[in-house]
Amino acid sequence: MTAQHALQTRDLGLGYGEREIISGLDVDLPPGRLTVVVGPNACGKSTLLRAMARLLTPTAGTVLLDGRDIHATPTKQVAAALGMLPQTPVAPDAITVSDLVGRGRYPHQGWFRRWTAADSEGVAAAMLATDVLDLADRSVDELSGGQRQRVWIAMALAQETDILLLDEPTTYLDISHQLDVLDLLTDLNRDRGVTLGVVLHDLNLACRYADHLIAMKDGRVVAEGTPSDIVTESLVRDVFGLRSTVIPDPASGTPMIVPLGRHHVTSPNP
């Protein structure tokens, strides 16, 4: 499946009140690829993602969806092309899994929002893809963190968008569920051709799963490309202020960062 939509920023400026966070930023999400954005806290990663999803209005420049200013594009047209999963989504009290996933069908419904067979099929397919079909009648409140995250991803999938943005989708999950979520996103990318833009904290997981990696610091892009091309000890030091050794990941062959603390560096004997 080939990606149908393109998302990019040009000379983008973003801020909150008087505080400027991003200035003059050009970013392209390669269509049909899994892009991961990394960087230290407060570097602008989440702010960038929110702007690309039309949740923030730029102070300068533009976000372009298929070459058109996203703020000049009708809301339902944006929602049919682009889905966003924020870092800490909140579900209505006592809502069931199937009802929450069904909310992803809004962009496909007409003026009277009538539920159709296509809506039912879209919800079932999204729940099947995320392995939550057996949870359909459960309250979202009752689920584990990993199950809830899969349900939120199912809701985003039910939109049947070509582009999906996810802000820290592995936050608060144990390592097993982190891998489950990232494996699921990889499947969506490879099997359905979904263009993914994902913010992650864990640099090693970012290197393992990203086709395209964007490293940010202080509201600007420091480096971008494949993890193997750009991740070096000097980049890790410059972006994260961390001394490290970069070695091949024994599971994937991608770069793996081994941090070097002051008490874990071998020193010559006096």
Short mmCIF file of C-alpha atoms in Angstrom, two decimals:
data_model
loop_
_atom_site.label_atom_id
_atom_site.label_comp_id
_atom_site.label_asym_id
_atom_site.label_seq_id
_atom_site.Cartn_x
_atom_site.Cartn_y
_atom_site.Cartn_z
CA MET A 1 0.00 0.00 0.00
CA THR A 2 1.38 3.42 -0.98
CA ALA A 3 0.97 6.46 1.26
CA GLN A 4 -1.53 8.94 -0.20
CA HIS A 5 -0.80 12.04 1.90
CA ALA A 6 2.25 14.13 2.75
CA LEU A 7 2.91 16.15 5.92
CA GLN A 8 5.62 18.75 6.36
CA THR A 9 6.47 22.05 8.06
CA ARG A 10 8.07 25.10 6.51
CA ASP A 11 9.79 27.87 8.48
CA LEU A 12 7.64 26.83 11.45
CA GLY A 13 7.52 28.96 14.57
CA LEU A 14 5.79 27.78 17.77
CA GLY A 15 5.48 29.05 21.29
CA TYR A 16 3.28 29.49 24.33
CA GLY A 17 2.55 33.13 25.18
CA GLU A 18 5.81 35.06 25.08
CA ARG A 19 7.91 31.89 25.20
CA GLU A 20 9.31 30.79 21.83
CA ILE A 21 9.96 27.05 21.59
CA ILE A 22 10.54 26.46 17.88
CA SER A 23 11.68 28.89 15.19
CA GLY A 24 12.25 28.45 11.45
CA LEU A 25 11.78 24.66 11.53
CA ASP A 26 11.54 22.59 8.33
CA VAL A 27 10.46 18.97 8.86
CA ASP A 28 9.21 16.34 6.40
CA LEU A 29 7.64 13.03 7.38
CA PRO A 30 8.78 10.63 4.65
CA PRO A 31 5.58 9.07 3.23
CA GLY A 32 5.13 5.41 4.08
CA ARG A 33 7.97 5.43 6.62
CA LEU A 34 8.18 5.14 10.40
CA THR A 35 9.76 8.37 11.67
CA VAL A 36 10.82 8.74 15.31
CA VAL A 37 11.57 12.09 16.92
CA VAL A 38 14.02 12.08 19.85
CA GLY A 39 15.64 14.70 22.03
CA PRO A 40 15.96 15.88 25.63
CA ASN A 41 13.01 17.07 27.68
CA ALA A 42 11.53 20.44 26.64
CA CYS A 43 13.33 20.45 23.29
CA GLY A 44 10.08 20.88 21.32
CA LYS A 45 9.27 17.29 20.27
CA SER A 46 5.70 17.18 21.57
CA THR A 47 5.08 20.79 20.56
CA LEU A 48 6.11 19.94 17.00
CA LEU A 49 3.80 16.92 16.90
CA ARG A 50 0.85 18.92 18.25
CA ALA A 51 1.39 21.57 15.59
CA MET A 52 1.59 18.95 12.83
CA ALA A 53 -1.76 17.59 14.05
CA ARG A 54 -3.30 21.09 13.90
CA LEU A 55 -3.68 21.23 17.69
CA LEU A 56 -1.44 24.31 17.91
CA THR A 57 -1.50 27.40 15.74
CA PRO A 58 1.97 28.43 14.50
CA THR A 59 3.37 31.82 15.43
CA ALA A 60 5.16 31.77 12.07
CA GLY A 61 5.45 29.55 9.00
CA THR A 62 3.09 26.73 8.08
CA VAL A 63 2.22 23.07 8.47
CA LEU A 64 1.43 21.63 5.04
CA LEU A 65 -0.87 18.67 4.39
CA ASP A 66 -0.47 17.67 0.75
CA GLY A 67 1.11 21.05 0.07
CA ARG A 68 -1.79 23.04 1.53
CA ASP A 69 -1.82 25.00 4.80
CA ILE A 70 -3.40 22.58 7.28
CA HIS A 71 -5.25 25.45 8.98
CA ALA A 72 -6.95 26.28 5.69
CA THR A 73 -8.11 22.68 5.24
CA PRO A 74 -11.60 21.63 6.45
CA THR A 75 -11.54 19.80 9.78
CA LYS A 76 -13.15 16.59 8.50
CA GLN A 77 -10.74 16.49 5.57
CA VAL A 78 -7.80 16.73 7.98
CA ALA A 79 -9.32 14.08 10.27
CA ALA A 80 -9.78 11.72 7.31
CA ALA A 81 -6.09 12.00 6.42
CA LEU A 82 -4.36 12.38 9.78
CA GLY A 83 -4.81 10.84 13.23
CA MET A 84 -3.15 11.92 16.48
CA LEU A 85 -2.70 10.02 19.74
CA PRO A 86 -1.58 12.43 22.49
CA GLN A 87 0.69 11.46 25.34
CA THR A 88 -1.98 11.11 28.03
CA PRO A 89 -5.38 10.60 26.38
CA VAL A 90 -8.38 10.63 28.71
CA ALA A 91 -11.40 8.41 28.13
CA PRO A 92 -14.93 9.34 29.29
CA ASP A 93 -15.93 7.58 32.51
CA ALA A 94 -17.21 4.01 32.09
CA ILE A 95 -16.98 4.04 28.29
CA THR A 96 -16.59 0.60 26.75
CA VAL A 97 -13.75 -0.36 24.45
CA SER A 98 -16.00 -0.71 21.40
CA ASP A 99 -17.61 2.69 22.02
CA LEU A 100 -14.24 4.41 22.38
CA VAL A 101 -12.86 2.80 19.23
CA GLY A 102 -16.09 3.74 17.43
CA ARG A 103 -15.37 7.42 18.04
CA GLY A 104 -12.61 7.12 15.48
CA ARG A 105 -15.26 6.78 12.77
CA TYR A 106 -16.44 10.39 13.02
CA PRO A 107 -14.59 11.62 9.87
CA HIS A 108 -16.36 8.97 7.76
CA GLN A 109 -19.90 9.83 8.85
CA GLY A 110 -22.21 12.23 7.04
CA TRP A 111 -24.22 15.21 8.27
CA PHE A 112 -26.52 13.07 10.42
CA ARG A 113 -23.68 10.85 11.69
CA ARG A 114 -25.51 7.67 10.88
CA TRP A 115 -23.70 4.46 11.78
CA THR A 116 -23.19 2.23 8.76
CA ALA A 117 -21.94 -1.26 8.03
CA ALA A 118 -18.66 0.31 6.89
CA ASP A 119 -18.29 1.88 10.34
CA SER A 120 -18.82 -1.49 12.04
CA GLU A 121 -16.30 -3.11 9.72
CA GLY A 122 -13.76 -0.33 10.36
CA VAL A 123 -14.07 -0.70 14.13
CA ALA A 124 -13.81 -4.51 13.99
CA ALA A 125 -10.76 -4.35 11.73
CA ALA A 126 -9.02 -1.82 14.02
CA MET A 127 -9.72 -3.92 17.11
CA LEU A 128 -8.56 -7.07 15.37
CA ALA A 129 -5.31 -5.40 14.26
CA THR A 130 -4.56 -4.27 17.82
CA ASP A 131 -5.67 -7.55 19.43
CA VAL A 132 -8.40 -5.98 21.60
CA LEU A 133 -11.47 -7.57 19.99
CA ASP A 134 -12.05 -9.77 23.04
CA LEU A 135 -12.15 -6.62 25.21
CA ALA A 136 -14.99 -5.00 23.24
CA ASP A 137 -17.52 -4.95 26.10
CA ARG A 138 -15.05 -4.13 28.87
CA SER A 139 -14.86 -0.68 30.44
CA VAL A 140 -11.69 1.15 29.46
CA ASP A 141 -11.23 2.02 33.15
CA GLU A 142 -10.73 -1.68 33.98
CA LEU A 143 -7.87 -2.29 31.55
CA SER A 144 -4.15 -2.49 32.17
CA GLY A 145 -1.86 0.22 30.83
CA GLY A 146 -0.80 -1.92 27.87
CA GLN A 147 -4.39 -2.83 27.01
CA ARG A 148 -5.53 0.79 27.21
CA GLN A 149 -2.75 1.91 24.90
CA ARG A 150 -3.76 -0.71 22.35
CA VAL A 151 -7.37 0.49 22.56
CA TRP A 152 -6.33 4.12 21.94
CA ILE A 153 -4.30 3.00 18.95
CA ALA A 154 -7.32 1.04 17.73
CA MET A 155 -9.41 4.23 17.92
CA ALA A 156 -6.80 6.06 15.85
CA LEU A 157 -6.76 3.17 13.37
CA ALA A 158 -10.54 3.25 13.07
CA GLN A 159 -10.15 6.68 11.46
CA GLU A 160 -8.41 4.81 8.61
CA THR A 161 -5.97 7.67 8.15
CA ASP A 162 -2.89 7.56 5.99
CA ILE A 163 -0.83 9.46 8.59
CA LEU A 164 -0.70 8.64 12.31
CA LEU A 165 1.11 10.76 14.91
CA LEU A 166 1.81 9.34 18.37
CA ASP A 167 3.31 11.25 21.29
CA GLU A 168 5.18 8.92 23.64
CA PRO A 169 2.94 5.88 23.02
CA THR A 170 5.11 3.70 25.30
CA THR A 171 5.06 6.01 28.34
CA TYR A 172 4.21 4.21 31.62
CA LEU A 173 4.41 0.80 29.96
CA ASP A 174 6.75 -1.98 31.05
CA ILE A 175 9.34 -3.12 28.55
CA SER A 176 7.25 -6.05 27.28
CA HIS A 177 4.29 -3.79 26.47
CA GLN A 178 6.60 -1.16 24.98
CA LEU A 179 7.84 -3.73 22.49
CA ASP A 180 4.28 -4.91 21.79
CA VAL A 181 3.18 -1.37 20.91
CA LEU A 182 6.22 -0.67 18.73
CA ASP A 183 5.86 -4.03 16.96
CA LEU A 184 2.21 -3.14 16.29
CA LEU A 185 3.20 0.22 14.80
CA THR A 186 5.80 -1.50 12.62
CA ASP A 187 3.14 -3.91 11.36
CA LEU A 188 0.82 -1.01 10.53
CA ASN A 189 3.59 0.69 8.62
CA ARG A 190 4.67 -2.39 6.68
CA ASP A 191 1.28 -4.00 6.07
CA ARG A 192 -0.88 -0.92 5.51
CA GLY A 193 1.68 1.66 4.43
CA VAL A 194 0.68 4.05 7.23
CA THR A 195 3.04 7.02 7.59
CA LEU A 196 4.01 7.23 11.26
CA GLY A 197 5.46 10.10 13.26
CA VAL A 198 6.34 8.96 16.80
CA VAL A 199 7.96 10.78 19.72
CA LEU A 200 10.01 8.44 21.94
CA HIS A 201 12.20 8.96 24.99
CA ASP A 202 14.14 5.70 24.68
CA LEU A 203 16.91 6.29 22.15
CA ASN A 204 17.75 2.60 21.80
CA LEU A 205 14.16 1.68 20.95
CA ALA A 206 14.05 4.63 18.57
CA CYS A 207 17.14 3.32 16.78
CA ARG A 208 15.72 -0.18 16.61
CA TYR A 209 12.32 0.74 15.15
CA ALA A 210 12.80 3.95 13.14
CA ASP A 211 13.22 4.04 9.39
CA HIS A 212 13.90 7.75 9.73
CA LEU A 213 15.21 9.41 12.89
CA ILE A 214 14.94 13.11 13.76
CA ALA A 215 17.12 14.35 16.64
CA MET A 216 16.04 17.68 18.17
CA LYS A 217 17.60 20.07 20.65
CA ASP A 218 16.47 23.55 21.72
CA GLY A 219 13.67 23.65 19.15
CA ARG A 220 15.77 22.76 16.13
CA VAL A 221 16.70 19.65 14.18
CA VAL A 222 20.29 18.66 14.94
CA ALA A 223 20.40 15.61 12.66
CA GLU A 224 18.08 13.39 10.66
CA GLY A 225 18.41 10.24 8.60
CA THR A 226 18.56 6.52 9.23
CA PRO A 227 19.73 5.62 12.75
CA SER A 228 22.82 3.90 11.36
CA ASP A 229 23.79 7.04 9.45
CA ILE A 230 23.39 9.64 12.18
CA VAL A 231 23.67 8.06 15.64
CA THR A 232 27.22 8.48 16.94
CA GLU A 233 28.83 9.06 20.31
CA SER A 234 29.29 12.73 19.44
CA LEU A 235 25.60 13.13 18.50
CA VAL A 236 24.51 11.55 21.79
CA ARG A 237 26.86 13.87 23.66
CA ASP A 238 25.75 16.97 21.75
CA VAL A 239 22.00 16.29 21.98
CA PHE A 240 21.67 14.61 25.38
CA GLY A 241 24.84 15.74 27.17
CA LEU A 242 25.68 12.09 27.73
CA ARG A 243 28.96 10.25 27.37
CA SER A 244 28.38 6.88 25.74
CA THR A 245 29.67 4.08 23.61
CA VAL A 246 27.68 3.20 20.49
CA ILE A 247 27.75 -0.46 19.50
CA PRO A 248 25.62 -2.65 17.20
CA ASP A 249 22.41 -3.84 18.84
CA PRO A 250 22.83 -7.64 19.06
CA ALA A 251 19.12 -8.15 18.24
CA SER A 252 18.73 -5.74 15.31
CA GLY A 253 22.18 -4.54 14.22
CA THR A 254 21.02 -0.94 14.68
CA PRO A 255 23.01 1.47 16.88
CA MET A 256 22.78 0.78 20.61
CA ILE A 257 23.81 3.45 23.09
CA VAL A 258 25.65 2.31 26.21
CA PRO A 259 25.75 5.21 28.71
CA LEU A 260 29.02 5.88 30.52
CA GLY A 261 28.54 7.14 34.08
CA ARG A 262 31.46 8.50 36.10
CA HIS A 263 31.64 5.26 38.11
CA HIS A 264 31.44 2.89 35.15
CA VAL A 265 34.45 3.95 33.11
CA THR A 266 37.56 1.85 33.39
CA SER A 267 40.53 3.98 34.43
CA PRO A 268 44.18 3.00 34.29
CA ASN A 269 45.76 2.01 37.58
CA PRO A 270 47.73 4.83 39.25
#
